[in-house]
Every structure is written in C-alpha cells, then in structure tokens.
Coordinates of C-alpha atoms in Angstrom, one line a residue:
Chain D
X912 CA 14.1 30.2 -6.1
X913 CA 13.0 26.8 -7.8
X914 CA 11.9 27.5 -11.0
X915 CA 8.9 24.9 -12.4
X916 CA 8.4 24.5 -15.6
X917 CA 5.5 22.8 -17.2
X918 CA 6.8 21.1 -20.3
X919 CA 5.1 21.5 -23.3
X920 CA 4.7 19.9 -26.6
X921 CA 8.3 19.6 -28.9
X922 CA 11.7 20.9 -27.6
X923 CA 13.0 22.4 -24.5
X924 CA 16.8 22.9 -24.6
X925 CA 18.1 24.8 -21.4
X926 CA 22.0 24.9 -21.0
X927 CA 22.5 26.0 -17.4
X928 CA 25.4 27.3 -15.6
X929 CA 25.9 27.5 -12.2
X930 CA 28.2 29.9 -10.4
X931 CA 30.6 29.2 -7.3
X932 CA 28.0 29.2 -3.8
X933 CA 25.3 29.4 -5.9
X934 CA 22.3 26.5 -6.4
X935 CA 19.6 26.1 -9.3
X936 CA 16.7 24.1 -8.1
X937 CA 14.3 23.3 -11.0
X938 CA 11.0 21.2 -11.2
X939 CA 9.9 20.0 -14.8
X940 CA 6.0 18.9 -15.5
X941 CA 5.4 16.8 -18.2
X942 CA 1.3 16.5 -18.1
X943 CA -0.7 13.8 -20.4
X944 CA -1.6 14.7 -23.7
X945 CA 2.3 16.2 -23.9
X946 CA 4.9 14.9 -26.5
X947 CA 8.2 16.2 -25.7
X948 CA 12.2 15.8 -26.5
X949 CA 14.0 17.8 -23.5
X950 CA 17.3 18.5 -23.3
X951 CA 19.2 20.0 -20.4
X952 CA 22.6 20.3 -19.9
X953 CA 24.0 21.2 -16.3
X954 CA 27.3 22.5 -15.7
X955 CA 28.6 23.2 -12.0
X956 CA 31.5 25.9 -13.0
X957 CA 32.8 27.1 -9.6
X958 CA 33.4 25.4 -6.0
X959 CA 30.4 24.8 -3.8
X960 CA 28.2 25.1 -6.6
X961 CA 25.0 22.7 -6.0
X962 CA 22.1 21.3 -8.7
X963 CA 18.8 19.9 -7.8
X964 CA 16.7 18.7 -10.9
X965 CA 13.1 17.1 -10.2
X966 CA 10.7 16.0 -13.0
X967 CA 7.5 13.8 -13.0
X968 CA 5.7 12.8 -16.4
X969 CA 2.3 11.4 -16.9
X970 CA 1.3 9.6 -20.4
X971 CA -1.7 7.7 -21.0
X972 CA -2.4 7.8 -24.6
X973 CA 0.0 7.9 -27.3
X974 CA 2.9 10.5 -26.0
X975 CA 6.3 10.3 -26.3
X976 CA 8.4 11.8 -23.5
X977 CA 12.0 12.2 -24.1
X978 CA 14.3 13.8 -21.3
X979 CA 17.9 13.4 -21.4
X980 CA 19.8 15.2 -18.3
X981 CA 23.9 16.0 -18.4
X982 CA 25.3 16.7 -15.2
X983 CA 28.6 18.2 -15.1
X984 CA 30.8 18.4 -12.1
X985 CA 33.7 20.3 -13.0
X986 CA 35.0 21.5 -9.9
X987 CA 35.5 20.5 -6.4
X988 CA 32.9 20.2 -3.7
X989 CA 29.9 20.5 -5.7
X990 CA 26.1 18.9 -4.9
X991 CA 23.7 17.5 -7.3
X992 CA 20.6 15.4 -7.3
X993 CA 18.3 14.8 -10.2
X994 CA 15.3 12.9 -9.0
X995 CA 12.4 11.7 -12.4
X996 CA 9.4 9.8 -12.0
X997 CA 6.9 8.9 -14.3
X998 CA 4.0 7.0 -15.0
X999 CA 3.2 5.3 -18.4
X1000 CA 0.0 4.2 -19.6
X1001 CA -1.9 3.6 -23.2
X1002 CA 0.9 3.3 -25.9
X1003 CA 2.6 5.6 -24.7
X1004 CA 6.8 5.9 -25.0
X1005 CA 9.2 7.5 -22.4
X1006 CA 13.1 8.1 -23.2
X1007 CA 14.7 8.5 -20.0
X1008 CA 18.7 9.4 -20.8
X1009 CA 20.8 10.4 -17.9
X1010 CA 24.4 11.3 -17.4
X1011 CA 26.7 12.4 -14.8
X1012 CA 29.8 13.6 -15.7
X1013 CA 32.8 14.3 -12.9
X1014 CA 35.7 15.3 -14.7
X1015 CA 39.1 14.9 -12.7
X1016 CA 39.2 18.0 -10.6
X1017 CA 35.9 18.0 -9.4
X1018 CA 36.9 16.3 -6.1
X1019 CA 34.5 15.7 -3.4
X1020 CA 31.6 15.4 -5.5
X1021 CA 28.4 14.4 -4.5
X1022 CA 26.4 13.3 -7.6
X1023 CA 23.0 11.1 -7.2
X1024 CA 20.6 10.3 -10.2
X1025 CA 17.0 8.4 -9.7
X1026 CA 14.7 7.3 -12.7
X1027 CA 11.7 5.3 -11.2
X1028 CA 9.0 4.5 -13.7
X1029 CA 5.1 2.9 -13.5
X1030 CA 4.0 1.1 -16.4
X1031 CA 0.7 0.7 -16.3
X1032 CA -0.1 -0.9 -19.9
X1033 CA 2.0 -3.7 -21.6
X1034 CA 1.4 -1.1 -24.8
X1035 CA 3.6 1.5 -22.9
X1036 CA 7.0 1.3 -23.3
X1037 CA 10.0 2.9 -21.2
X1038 CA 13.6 3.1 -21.9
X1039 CA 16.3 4.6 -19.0
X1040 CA 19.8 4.6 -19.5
X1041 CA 21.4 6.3 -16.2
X1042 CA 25.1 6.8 -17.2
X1043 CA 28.3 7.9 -14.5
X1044 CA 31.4 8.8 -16.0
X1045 CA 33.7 9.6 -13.2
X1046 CA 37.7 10.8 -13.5
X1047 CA 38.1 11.7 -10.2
X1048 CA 38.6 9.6 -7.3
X1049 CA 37.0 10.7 -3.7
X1050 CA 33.4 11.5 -4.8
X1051 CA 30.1 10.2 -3.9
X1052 CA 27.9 9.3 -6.7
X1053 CA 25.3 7.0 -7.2
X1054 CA 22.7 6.1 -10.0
X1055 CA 19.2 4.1 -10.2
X1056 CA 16.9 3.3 -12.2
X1057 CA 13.6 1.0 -12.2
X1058 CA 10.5 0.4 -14.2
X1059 CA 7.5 -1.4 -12.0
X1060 CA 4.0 -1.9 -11.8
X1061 CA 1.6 -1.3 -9.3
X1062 CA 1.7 -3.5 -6.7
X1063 CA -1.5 -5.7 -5.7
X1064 CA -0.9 -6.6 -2.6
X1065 CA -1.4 -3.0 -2.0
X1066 CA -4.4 -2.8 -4.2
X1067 CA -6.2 -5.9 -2.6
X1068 CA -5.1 -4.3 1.3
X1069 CA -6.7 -1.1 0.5
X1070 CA -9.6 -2.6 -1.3
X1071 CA -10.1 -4.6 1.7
X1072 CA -10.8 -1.7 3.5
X1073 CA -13.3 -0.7 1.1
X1074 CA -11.3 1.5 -0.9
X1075 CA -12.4 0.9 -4.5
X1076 CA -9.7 -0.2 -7.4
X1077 CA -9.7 3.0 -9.1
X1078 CA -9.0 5.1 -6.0
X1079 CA -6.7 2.7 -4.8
X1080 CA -4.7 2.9 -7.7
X1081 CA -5.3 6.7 -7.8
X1082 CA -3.5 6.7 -3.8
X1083 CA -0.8 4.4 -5.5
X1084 CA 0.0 6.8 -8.1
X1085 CA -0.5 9.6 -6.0
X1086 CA 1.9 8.7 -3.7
X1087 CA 4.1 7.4 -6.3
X1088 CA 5.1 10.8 -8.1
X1089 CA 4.7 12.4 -4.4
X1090 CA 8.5 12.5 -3.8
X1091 CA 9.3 15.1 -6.5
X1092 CA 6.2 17.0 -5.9
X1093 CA 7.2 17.9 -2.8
X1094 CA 9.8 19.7 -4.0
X1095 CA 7.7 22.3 -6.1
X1096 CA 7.1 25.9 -3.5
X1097 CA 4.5 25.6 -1.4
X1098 CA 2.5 28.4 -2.9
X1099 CA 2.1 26.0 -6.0
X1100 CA 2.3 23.0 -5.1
X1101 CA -1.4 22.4 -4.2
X1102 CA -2.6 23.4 -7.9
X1103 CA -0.1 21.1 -9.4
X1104 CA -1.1 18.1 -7.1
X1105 CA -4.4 18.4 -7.8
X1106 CA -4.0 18.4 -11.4
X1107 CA -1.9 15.2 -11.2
X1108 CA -4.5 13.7 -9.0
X1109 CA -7.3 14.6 -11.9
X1110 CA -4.3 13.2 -14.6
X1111 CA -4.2 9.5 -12.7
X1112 CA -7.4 9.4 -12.7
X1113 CA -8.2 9.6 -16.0
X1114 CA -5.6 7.8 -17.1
Chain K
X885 CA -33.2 -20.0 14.0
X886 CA -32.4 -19.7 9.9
X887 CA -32.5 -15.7 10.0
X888 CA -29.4 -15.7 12.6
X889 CA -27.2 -17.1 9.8
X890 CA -24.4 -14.7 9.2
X891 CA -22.2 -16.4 7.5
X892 CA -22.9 -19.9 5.6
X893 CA -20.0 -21.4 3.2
X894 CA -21.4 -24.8 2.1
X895 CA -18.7 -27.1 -0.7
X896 CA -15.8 -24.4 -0.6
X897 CA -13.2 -25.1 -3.3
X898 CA -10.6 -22.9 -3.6
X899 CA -7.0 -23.0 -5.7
X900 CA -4.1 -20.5 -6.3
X901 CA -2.2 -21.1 -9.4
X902 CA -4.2 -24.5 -10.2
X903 CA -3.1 -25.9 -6.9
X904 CA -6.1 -26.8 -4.7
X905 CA -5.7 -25.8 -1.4
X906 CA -9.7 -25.8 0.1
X907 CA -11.2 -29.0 -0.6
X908 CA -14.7 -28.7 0.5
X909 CA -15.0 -26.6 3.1
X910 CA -18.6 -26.3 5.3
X911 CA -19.1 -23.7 7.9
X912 CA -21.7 -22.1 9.1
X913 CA -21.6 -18.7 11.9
X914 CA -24.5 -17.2 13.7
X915 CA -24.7 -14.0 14.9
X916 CA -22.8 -13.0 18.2
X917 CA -20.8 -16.2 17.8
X918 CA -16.8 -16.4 18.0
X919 CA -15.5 -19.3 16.0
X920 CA -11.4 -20.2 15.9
X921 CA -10.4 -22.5 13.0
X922 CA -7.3 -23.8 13.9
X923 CA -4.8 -26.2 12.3
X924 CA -1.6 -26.3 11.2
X925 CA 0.8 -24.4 8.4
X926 CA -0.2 -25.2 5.0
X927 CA -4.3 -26.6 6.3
X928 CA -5.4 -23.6 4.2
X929 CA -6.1 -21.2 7.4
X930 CA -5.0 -18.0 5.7
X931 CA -6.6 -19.4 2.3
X932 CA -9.8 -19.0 3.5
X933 CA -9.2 -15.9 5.0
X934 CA -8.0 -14.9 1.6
X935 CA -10.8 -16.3 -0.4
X936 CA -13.9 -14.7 2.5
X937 CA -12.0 -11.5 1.7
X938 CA -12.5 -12.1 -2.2
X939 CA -8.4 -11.6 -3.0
X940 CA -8.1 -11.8 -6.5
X941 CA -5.3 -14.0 -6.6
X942 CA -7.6 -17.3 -5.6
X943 CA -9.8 -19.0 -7.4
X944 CA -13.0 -21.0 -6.1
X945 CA -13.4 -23.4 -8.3
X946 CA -16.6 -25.0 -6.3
X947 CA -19.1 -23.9 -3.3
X948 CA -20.8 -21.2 -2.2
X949 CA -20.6 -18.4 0.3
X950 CA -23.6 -16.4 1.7
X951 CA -23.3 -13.1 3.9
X952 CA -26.2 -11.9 5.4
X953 CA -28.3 -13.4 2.5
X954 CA -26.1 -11.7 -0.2
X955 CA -24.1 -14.2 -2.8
X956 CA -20.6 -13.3 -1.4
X957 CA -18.5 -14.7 -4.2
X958 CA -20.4 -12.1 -7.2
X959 CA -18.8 -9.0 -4.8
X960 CA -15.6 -7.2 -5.5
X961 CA -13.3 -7.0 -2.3
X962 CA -14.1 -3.5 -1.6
X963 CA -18.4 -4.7 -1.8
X964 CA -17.6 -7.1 0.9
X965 CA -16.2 -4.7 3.2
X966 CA -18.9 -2.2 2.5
X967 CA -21.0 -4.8 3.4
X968 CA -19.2 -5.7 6.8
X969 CA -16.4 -8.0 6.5
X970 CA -13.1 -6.9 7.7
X971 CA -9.8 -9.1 7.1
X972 CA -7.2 -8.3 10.0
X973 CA -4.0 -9.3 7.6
X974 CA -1.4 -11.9 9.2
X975 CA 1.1 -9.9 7.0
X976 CA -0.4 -5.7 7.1
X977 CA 0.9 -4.4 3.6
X978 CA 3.5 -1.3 3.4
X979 CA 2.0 1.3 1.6
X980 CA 4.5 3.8 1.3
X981 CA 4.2 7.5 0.8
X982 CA 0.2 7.0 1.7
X983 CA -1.0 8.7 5.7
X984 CA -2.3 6.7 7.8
X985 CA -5.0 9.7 7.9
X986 CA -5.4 9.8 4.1
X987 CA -5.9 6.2 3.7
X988 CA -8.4 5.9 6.8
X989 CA -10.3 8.9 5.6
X990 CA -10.7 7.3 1.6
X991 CA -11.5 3.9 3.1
X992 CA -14.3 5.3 5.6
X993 CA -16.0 7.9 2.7
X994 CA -15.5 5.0 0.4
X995 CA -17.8 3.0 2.7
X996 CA -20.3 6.1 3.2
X997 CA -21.0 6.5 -0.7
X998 CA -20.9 2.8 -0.9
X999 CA -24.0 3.1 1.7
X1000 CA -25.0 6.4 -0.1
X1001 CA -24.0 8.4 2.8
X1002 CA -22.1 12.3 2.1
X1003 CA -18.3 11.9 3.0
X1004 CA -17.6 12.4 7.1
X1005 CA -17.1 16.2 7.4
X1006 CA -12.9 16.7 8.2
X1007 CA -13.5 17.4 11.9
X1008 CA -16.1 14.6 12.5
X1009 CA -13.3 12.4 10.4
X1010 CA -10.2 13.4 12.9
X1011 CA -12.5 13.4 16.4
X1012 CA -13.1 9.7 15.2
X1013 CA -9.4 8.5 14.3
X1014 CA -8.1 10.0 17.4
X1015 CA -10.7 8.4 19.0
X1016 CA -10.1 4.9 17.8
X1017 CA -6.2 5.3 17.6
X1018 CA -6.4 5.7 21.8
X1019 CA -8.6 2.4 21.9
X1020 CA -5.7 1.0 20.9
X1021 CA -3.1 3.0 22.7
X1022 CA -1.3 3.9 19.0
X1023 CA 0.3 7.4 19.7
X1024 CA -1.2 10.7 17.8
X1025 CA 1.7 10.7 15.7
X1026 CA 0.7 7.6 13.8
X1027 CA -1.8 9.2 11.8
X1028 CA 0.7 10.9 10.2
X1029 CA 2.8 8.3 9.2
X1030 CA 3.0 5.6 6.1
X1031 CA 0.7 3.1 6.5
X1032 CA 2.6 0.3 8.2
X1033 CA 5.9 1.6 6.6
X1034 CA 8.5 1.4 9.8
X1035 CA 6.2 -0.4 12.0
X1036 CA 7.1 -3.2 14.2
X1037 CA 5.4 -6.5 14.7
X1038 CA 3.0 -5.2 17.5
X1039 CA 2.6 -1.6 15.6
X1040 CA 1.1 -3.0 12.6
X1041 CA -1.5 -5.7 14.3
X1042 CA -2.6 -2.8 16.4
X1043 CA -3.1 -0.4 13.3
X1044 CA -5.5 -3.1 12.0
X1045 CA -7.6 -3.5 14.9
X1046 CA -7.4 0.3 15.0
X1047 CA -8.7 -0.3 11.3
X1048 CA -11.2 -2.7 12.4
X1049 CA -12.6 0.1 14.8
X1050 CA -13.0 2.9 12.3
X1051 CA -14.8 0.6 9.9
X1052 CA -17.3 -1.4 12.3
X1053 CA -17.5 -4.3 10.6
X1054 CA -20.0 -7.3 11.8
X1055 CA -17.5 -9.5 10.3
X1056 CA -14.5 -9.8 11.6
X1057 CA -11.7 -12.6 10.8
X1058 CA -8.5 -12.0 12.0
X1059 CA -5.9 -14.2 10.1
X1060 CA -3.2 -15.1 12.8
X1061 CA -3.4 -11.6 14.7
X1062 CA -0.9 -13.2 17.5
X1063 CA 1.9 -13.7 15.3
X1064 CA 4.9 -11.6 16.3
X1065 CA 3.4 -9.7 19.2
X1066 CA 4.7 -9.7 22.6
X1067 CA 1.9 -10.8 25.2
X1068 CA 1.3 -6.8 25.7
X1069 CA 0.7 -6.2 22.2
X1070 CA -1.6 -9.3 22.4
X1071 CA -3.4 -8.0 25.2
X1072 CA -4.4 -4.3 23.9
X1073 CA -5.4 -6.2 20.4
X1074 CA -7.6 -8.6 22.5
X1075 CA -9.5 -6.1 24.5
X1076 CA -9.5 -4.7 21.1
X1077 CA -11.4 -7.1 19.8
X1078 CA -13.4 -8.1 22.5
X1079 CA -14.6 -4.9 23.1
X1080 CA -15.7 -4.3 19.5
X1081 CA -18.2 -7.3 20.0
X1082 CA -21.6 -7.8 20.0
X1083 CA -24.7 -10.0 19.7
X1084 CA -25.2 -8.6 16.1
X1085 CA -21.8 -9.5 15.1
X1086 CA -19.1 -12.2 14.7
X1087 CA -15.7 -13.1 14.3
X1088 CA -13.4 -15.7 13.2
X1089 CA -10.1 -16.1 14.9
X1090 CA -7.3 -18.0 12.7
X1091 CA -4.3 -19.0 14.5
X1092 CA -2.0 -21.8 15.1
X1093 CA -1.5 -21.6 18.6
X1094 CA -4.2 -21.6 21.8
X1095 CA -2.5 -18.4 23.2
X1096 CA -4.9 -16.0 21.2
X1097 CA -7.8 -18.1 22.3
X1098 CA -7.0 -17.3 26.0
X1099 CA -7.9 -13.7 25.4
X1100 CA -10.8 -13.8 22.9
X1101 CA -12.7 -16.7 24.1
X1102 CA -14.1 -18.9 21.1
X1103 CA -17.6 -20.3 21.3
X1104 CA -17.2 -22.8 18.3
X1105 CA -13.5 -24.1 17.7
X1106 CA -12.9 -25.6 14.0
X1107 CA -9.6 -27.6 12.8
X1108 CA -8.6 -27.4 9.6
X1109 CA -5.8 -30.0 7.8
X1110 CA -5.7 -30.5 4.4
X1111 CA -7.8 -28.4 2.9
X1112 CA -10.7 -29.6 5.1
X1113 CA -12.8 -29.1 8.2
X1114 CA -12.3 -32.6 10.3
X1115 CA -13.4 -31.2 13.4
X1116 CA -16.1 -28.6 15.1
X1117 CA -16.5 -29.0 18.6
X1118 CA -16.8 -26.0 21.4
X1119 CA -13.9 -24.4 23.0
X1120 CA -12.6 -27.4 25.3
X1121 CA -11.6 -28.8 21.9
X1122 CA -8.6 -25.5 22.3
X1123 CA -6.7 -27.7 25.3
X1124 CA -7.0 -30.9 23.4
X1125 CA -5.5 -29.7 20.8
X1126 CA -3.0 -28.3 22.7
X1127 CA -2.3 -31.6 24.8
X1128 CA -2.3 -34.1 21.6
X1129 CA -1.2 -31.9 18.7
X1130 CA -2.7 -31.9 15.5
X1131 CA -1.5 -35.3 14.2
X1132 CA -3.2 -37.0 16.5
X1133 CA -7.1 -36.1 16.7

C-alpha cells in the first residue's frame, strides 16, 4: 500500500523500518505556499527487504523546501529507489540532501537516487547534495542529480503549433513532475494531477 | 491581381546573436502557388524559415512581412499559426513525457479559442487524429507515444505532416522535409503535401537538393546565397541548378 503524504508547513520526521520480504512505497507532496524541513530516515533491516521513495515539490513564492533522505542498506539483497522532482519559481529555496548508505553486509544491493530540479526564476535557488557511501563491494547503486530550465526549443515547437507560452510551459512542467506522479494509486492520482496542473499554472 | 498576395516580405533583415544572416530579402507568394528557395548550407534557408515562424531566438533588424494583410512581425509564434502558417521543422523537437494525443489536442483547441471556437468535443478530437495519422500511414499506436521521443528520421517528418494535417494551415513551409528520409518516407510525405493543397493556399519548400522538387512540383523556384535572393525563375531553374551547382549561376 503506498502511503502519500501531502507535506505540510514545518517538520516531518518519519524513521522507517522495513522488515525482511517486506516493501514501503511512499509518495511525498510538497504543494506551493508550503515551507517545510523533512527528514526521513530508511533502514532496510532484514534480507529482501525493498524501499521506493517518490516526492515532487512546487514553490513559486517565497518557500523553503528542505528534504534530506537516508537510505540504509544493511543487509543483503535489498531494493531501493528514491526518485524527487521539483520545480522552483519566485524566491523560492529548495534543500535537496540525499544519502545512501550500504554498510558491508548488505551485498547485492541495488540502491538508485534521482534529484531533478526546474528553476524557473534566477531569484530561486536550489541546493542537491546526493551522497553514496558504500562498504560493500557487489552492489548496484547509482546517484543523479540536475537543476535545468525549461527548454525553448520545446517552447517555440509547441508554440508553433499554436500552443500558447503559458500552456506550453504548463505541458512542460506537467510532464516534468509526471514520472513520480505516476507512482501515486490510481484512485488518487487524478485529484493530485490536477491540483499540480492548477499549481504550474499559477506559478 | 493585389488581393491574391499571400505572403509579401519586402527588405528582410534578420540576425542571431548580432550576426546577420538575411540581408535583404524580397519575396512575394500568391495564393495556390508552390515556391522552393534553394541554395546552399549557411544561405540562410532555415533562417528564414525561423524568422516566418517568429522564433524568438532571431532578430529582424530591417523589413517587413505581411500575411494575408496582417503585420506578421507584431504576432507571437502561436498568432501566426492561428492565423495559418505552419513550420514543418528540419530538426522535430523531443518533447518528452508529452502524448502525441495530448499535445495535438492543446495545439488544435488552442487554435479554436484563438478563432473563438469551443474546444473539439473528445470523440470529434480522436475521429480526426486517427483520421489524419492514416493519411500518413503512422500506426494507431503513435498517438500514444512522446512526441517525437524514439522516432526515426522518416517517423518524425511524417508526424509533422501529420501535424500539418490536423492544423490546416494555408501556409505551409517545410524547412528541408527530405533530409534523412528514405525515398518511401519521402513519397508518403509528398502525397502528404500535395494532397493538402489548394488554390487558396501555399507552400514554401526549403531544401538543398532537387529530389524533393520531383514530388511536390514548384511553380516559382528561388536561390538563396548569402543572405540574399539572386535568383527567381520557374521550376526549369531546379535542373540548372542541378547541372551547374550553386557556384556557378
């Protein structure tokens, strides 16, 4: 059962454990208006155990986003993926900390960590630090990170078509936090699209 | 006669990044005409494309540009369109994680409430794209995909002419459409456009080569070098070319 959770102002701290065969799936929502310092710490305690941590922030105005994500892998054969994207406009300020931490028994890891970011306003600012720190040796892990703006060629292609700027960069944005949307369950997913489509457009 | 003027650019001066590439560019295209500016890389073919198509990255410094009466160069890209120019891209942009479907269906509502129409109703929309996407012989499944993400050469030319169909624009310029298609791909994007005019509309044809112009026939032929139209003449002007090169007219 993925569990969303729409962030809201000040501190979220959620330690999570999880058991042997088991997985925790979890969306975080971090909507405009929303300043927020979140904390989670992961910790895969038995074999086989698998993570999947989604988020997707959108600041126009003068929020401050701060999400710092440990991931440890403990034991052997355990999954995770933490995928974040985010969109900063106004003066806004995003914090994006990330670590993933395989200690020496945790053997045939599979680890992978994404921060993509849109910076829509040279008064926006966005920090990511995506950290590995691996002690064992046959893992798979990987870690990325980027900060970009949106691209014109698209805008001009679409406006070309007739599309006008602001939907264009509406679709841009759209499709832009897309990828961790899709992970949120069916039955919600709808509502929360729509209300990131009426956040990018007011942005 | 005066009111079959489509399209009239008169002193065209155009730079990107204070480096002039049109210098002073005159042409002038009548309704149901086909004209093909030709010339080789770096004349400022795709330039002028860019600048017709109002791309914001180009800047005319001098000249004017009438469409139907209306002062072109005051229009935003997505006015021009509305207004009936199309641009087939040499290079069709990737737009990842954006449908096929959900870009064709902003881009034709766009145009409706730019005309003051009501958005296409959601069957009306899809009875359409399937109907263009077989004028073209793209497969169903294409409406589902990225725009141009994945697509190959012949794939992507034939999504804009499929493009080109949904919008029904009275102005079409296609910016070296033959590049990278096999002569299949050319054909289907030919008939394309050939069956897509009309006396009430024209088209320009940009391309280096006369193997485009064997398919859509040109009635006025135009070579550009350096910035500049040196020569108009009617469609023989295609084999001379051909024969002699461009150094050498």
């Amino acid at each position: 059962m993925t569990e969303v959770i729409i962030v809201s102002d000040g501190q979220l701290v959620r330690n999570i454990e999880v058991q042997s065969g088991d997985r925790k799936d979890m969306v975080l929502l971090v909507y405009p208006g929303v300043s927020c310092d979140v904390k989670l710490d992961v910790r895969l305690v038995g074999e086989g155990a698998e993570a999947n941590i989604y988020g997707a922030y959108v600041c126009g105005g003068e929020e401050k986003v701060k999400i710092a994500v440990d991931m440890h892998h403990d034991l052997p054969h355990c999954n995770s993926r933490q995928l974040f994207k985010g969109i900063a406009g106004g003066t806004s300020k995003v914090d994006f900390y990330g670590k993933i931490i395989v200690a020496q028994d945790a053997q045939r890891t599979e680890a992978y960590q994404e921060n993509h970011n849109l910076l829509l306003t040279d008064g926006a600012k966005v920090d990511t630090k995506p950290q590995l720190e691996i002690y064992a040796d046959d893992v798979k892990c990987s870690h990325g990170a980027t900060i970009g703006r949106l691209n014109e060629e698209e805008q001009f292609y679409m406006r070309s078509r007739g599309i006008t700027l602001e939907d264009a960069r509406v679709l841009q944005m759209i499709s832009f936090i897309a990828p961790v949307l899709e992970n949120i369950p069916e039955e919600e997913r709808e509502a929360v699209a729509l209300k990131f489509e009426e956040a990018v457009r007011n942005i | 006669m005066a009111n079959d003027i489509l399209l009239k650019i008169e002193g065209l001066r155009a730079s990107v990044e204070d480096k002039e590439i049109l210098k002073g560019v005159d042409l002038t295209i009548r309704k149901g005409e086909i004209h093909a500016v030709m010339g080789p890389n770096g004349a400022g073919k795709s330039t002028l494309s860019a600048v017709l198509a109002g791309k914001p990255q180009f800047t005319v410094t001098a000249g004017s540009i009438e469409f139907l009466g209306q002062d072109l160069l005051a229009m935003s890209p997505e006015e021009r369109a509305w207004a009936g120019i199309f641009l087939s891209f040499q290079y069709p942009v990737e737009i990842p994680g954006v449908t096929i479907t959900n870009f064709m269906k902003t881009a034709v509502n766009s145009h409706r409430t730019g005309k003051g129409l009501e958005p296409l109703k959601a069957g009306d929309f899809l009875k359409l794209m399937r109907e263009k996407m077989a004028f073209v012989q793209m497969k169903p499944e294409f409406a589902k995909r990225e725009v141009n993400v994945g697509f190959s050469g012949g794939e992507k030319k034939r999504n804009e002419i499929f493009q080109m169909a949904m919008l029904d624009p009275t102005l079409a310029i296609l910016d070296e459409t033959d590049s990278g298609l096999d002569v299949d791909a050319l054909r289907i994007v030919a008939n394309g456009v050939n069956a897509l005019h009309t006396p009430e509309k024209a088209a320009i044809v940009i391309t280096h080569y006369q193997r485009l112009l064997d398919y859509i026939v040109p009635d006025v032929v135009h070579v550009l070098k350096d910035g500049k139209i040196v020569k108009t003449a009617g469609r023989e002007l295609v084999a001379e070319i051909e024969e002699k090169g461009y150094d050498n007219l």
